[in-house]
Structures are given as structure tokens and as C-alpha cells.
mmCIF file of C-alpha atoms in Angstrom:
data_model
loop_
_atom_site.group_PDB
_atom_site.id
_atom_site.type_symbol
_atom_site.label_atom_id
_atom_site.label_comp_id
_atom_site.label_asym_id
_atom_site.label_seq_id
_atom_site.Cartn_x
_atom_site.Cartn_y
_atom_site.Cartn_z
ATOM 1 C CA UNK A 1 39.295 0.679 14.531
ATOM 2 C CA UNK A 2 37.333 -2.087 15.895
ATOM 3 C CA UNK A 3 37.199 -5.558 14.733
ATOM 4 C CA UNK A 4 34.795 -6.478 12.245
ATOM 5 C CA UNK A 5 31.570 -9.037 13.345
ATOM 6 C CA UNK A 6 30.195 -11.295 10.180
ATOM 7 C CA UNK A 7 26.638 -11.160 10.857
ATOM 8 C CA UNK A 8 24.803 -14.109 8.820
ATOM 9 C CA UNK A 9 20.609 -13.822 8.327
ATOM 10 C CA UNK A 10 20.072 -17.404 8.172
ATOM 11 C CA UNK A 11 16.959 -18.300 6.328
ATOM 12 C CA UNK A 12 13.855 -16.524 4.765
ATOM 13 C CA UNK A 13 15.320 -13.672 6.877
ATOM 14 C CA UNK A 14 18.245 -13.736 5.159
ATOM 15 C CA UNK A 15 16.451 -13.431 1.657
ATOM 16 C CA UNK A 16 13.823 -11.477 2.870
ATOM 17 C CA UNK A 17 16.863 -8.746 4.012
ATOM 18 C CA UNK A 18 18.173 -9.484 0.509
ATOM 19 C CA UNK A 19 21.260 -9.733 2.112
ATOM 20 C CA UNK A 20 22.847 -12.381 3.874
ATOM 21 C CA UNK A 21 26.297 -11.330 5.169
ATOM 22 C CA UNK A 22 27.266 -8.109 6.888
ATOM 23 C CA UNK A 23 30.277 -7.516 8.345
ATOM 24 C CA UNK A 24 30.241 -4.406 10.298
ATOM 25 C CA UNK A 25 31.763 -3.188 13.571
ATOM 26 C CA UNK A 26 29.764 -3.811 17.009
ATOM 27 C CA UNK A 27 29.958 -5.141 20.101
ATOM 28 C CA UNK A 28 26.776 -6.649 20.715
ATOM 29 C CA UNK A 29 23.539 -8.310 19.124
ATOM 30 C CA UNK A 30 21.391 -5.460 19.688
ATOM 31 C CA UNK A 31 24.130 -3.112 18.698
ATOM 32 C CA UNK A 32 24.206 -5.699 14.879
ATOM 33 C CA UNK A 33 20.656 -5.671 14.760
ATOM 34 C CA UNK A 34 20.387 -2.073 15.380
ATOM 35 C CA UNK A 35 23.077 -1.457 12.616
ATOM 36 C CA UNK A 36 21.628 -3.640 9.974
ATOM 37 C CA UNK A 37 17.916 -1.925 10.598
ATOM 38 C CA UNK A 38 19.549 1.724 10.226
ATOM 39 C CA UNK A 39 21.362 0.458 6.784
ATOM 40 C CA UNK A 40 18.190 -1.221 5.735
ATOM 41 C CA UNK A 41 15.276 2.111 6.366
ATOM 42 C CA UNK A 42 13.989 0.065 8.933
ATOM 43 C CA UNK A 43 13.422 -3.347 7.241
ATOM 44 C CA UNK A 44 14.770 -5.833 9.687
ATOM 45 C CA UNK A 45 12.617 -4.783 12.782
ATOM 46 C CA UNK A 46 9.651 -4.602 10.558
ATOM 47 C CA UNK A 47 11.141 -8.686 9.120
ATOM 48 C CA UNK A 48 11.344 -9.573 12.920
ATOM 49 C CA UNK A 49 7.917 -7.632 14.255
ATOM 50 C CA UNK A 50 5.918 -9.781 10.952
ATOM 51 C CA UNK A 51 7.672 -13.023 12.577
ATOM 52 C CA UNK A 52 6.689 -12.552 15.725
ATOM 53 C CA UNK A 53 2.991 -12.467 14.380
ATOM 54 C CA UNK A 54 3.546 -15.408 12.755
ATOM 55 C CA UNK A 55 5.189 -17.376 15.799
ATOM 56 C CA UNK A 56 8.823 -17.152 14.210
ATOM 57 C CA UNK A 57 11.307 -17.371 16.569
ATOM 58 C CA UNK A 58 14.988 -17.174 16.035
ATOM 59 C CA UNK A 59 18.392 -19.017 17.529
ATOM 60 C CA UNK A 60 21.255 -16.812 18.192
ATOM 61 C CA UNK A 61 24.540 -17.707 18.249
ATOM 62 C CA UNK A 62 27.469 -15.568 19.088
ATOM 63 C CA UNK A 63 30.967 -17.152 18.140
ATOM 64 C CA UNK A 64 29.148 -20.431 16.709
ATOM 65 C CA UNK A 65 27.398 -21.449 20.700
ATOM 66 C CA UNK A 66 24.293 -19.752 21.750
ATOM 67 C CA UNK A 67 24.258 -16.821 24.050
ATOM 68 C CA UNK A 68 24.247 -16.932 27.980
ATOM 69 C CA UNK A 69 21.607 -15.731 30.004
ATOM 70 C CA UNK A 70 21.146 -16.066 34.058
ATOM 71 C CA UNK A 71 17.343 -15.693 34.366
ATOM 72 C CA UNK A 72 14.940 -17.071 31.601
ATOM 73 C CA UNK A 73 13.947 -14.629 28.671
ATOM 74 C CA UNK A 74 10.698 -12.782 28.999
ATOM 75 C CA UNK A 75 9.777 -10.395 26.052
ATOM 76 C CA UNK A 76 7.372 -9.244 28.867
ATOM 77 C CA UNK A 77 10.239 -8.348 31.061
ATOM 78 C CA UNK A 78 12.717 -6.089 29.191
ATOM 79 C CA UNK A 79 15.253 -6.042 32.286
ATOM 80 C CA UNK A 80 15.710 -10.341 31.231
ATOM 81 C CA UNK A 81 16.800 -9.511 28.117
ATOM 82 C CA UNK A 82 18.998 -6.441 28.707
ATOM 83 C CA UNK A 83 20.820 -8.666 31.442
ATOM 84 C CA UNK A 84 21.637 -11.411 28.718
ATOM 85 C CA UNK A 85 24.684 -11.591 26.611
ATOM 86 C CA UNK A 86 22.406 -10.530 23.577
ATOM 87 C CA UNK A 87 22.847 -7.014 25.132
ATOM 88 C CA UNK A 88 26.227 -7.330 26.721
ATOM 89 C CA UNK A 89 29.079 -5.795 24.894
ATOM 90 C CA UNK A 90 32.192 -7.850 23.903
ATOM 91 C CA UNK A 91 35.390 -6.718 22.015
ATOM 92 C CA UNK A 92 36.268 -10.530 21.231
ATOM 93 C CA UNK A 93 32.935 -11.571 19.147
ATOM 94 C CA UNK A 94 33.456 -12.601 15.756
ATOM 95 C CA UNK A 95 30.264 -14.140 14.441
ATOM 96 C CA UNK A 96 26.676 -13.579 15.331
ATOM 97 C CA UNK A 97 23.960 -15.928 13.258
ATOM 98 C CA UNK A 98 20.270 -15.195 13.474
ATOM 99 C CA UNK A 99 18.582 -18.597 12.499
ATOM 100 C CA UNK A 100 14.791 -18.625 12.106
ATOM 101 C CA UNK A 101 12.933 -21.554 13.765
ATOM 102 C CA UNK A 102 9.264 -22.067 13.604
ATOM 103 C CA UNK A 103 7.330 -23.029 16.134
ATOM 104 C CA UNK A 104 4.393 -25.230 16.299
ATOM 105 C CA UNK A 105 4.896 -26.382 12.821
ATOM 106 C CA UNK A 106 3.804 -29.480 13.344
ATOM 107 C CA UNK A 107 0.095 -28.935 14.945
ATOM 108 C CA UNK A 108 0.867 -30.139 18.496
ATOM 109 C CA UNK A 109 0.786 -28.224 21.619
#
């Protein structure tokens, strides 16, 4: 059996999920967030789609540092994403925290 990963929902995700905490066995972010939307009917991507309307963004960190990536993120571009550690799988994670962060909060540009 695989290691267990402690997924934390920081935030109004967290509450919003009703759930803070799961441990569960993957071996990547997009394997956890896939997990925790099957367990919830679908209520995380449909948490993260109504955040992205409203300009939430989120922080990820694997093992308490945030992820790697070699070219810069484009949710435009699926092949940046897919090439970034939030898709690569890893036997030796332990923790993954998703940590909202608002942007433009403060009404300048």
C-alpha cells in the first residue's frame, strides 16, 4: 500500500469543502484534487471553477515549499501545467496545502 498524503484546504475552501484534512493515497496534486472531487460528487472543481470567476487564486505547496515548474504557468497552455510538478508523480510527498489568495483585493492594478 502506498503512503498516505495529508491534503489540507486552507481557507474558505477548506470550509466551503466542509472538510479540511484528507489523507488519502496519491502521487500527485492533480491525482489529490482529482480524489477529493470524486469523494465530494464533484464539489471541489465546481469550489475552484466559482474562484476562478471571482479572481481566487491558490498557493500550492507540496512538502511545506511550493512546487517547481521550468516554463511559466499558462491556464491557456495546458502542456505548462502538465510539465510542472503539480502533475508529476512522486512516491516521497507527504503534504500538499491548497491556500487561497485573492487577488486585487486592494483596488490597484
Amino acid at each position: 500500500m502506498k503512503n498516505l498524503v495529508k491534503i489540507k484546504l486552507h481557507g474558505h475552501l477548506g470550509k466551503a469543502m466542509k472538510k479540511r484534512v484528507w489523507n488519502l493515497s496519491v502521487q500527485s496534486v492533480s491525482e489529490a484534487i482529482n480524489a477529493i472531487n470524486a469523494l465530494s460528487n464533484n464539489k471541489l472543481k465546481k469550489r475552484l471553477a466559482k474562484d476562478y470567476r471571482k479572481n481566487t487564486k491558490y498557493n500550492v505547496l507540496i512538502d511545506g515549499r511550493d512546487f517547481m515548474y521550468e516554463n511559466s504557468l499558462d491556464i491557456k497552455n495546458p502542456e505548462t501545467i502538465k510539465s510542472s510538478e503539480l502533475c508529476l508523480r512522486s512516491d516521497q510527498m507527504k503534504t500538499i496545502d491548497l491556500i487561497p489568495i485573492i487577488e486585487g483585493a486592494d483596488g490597484m492594478n
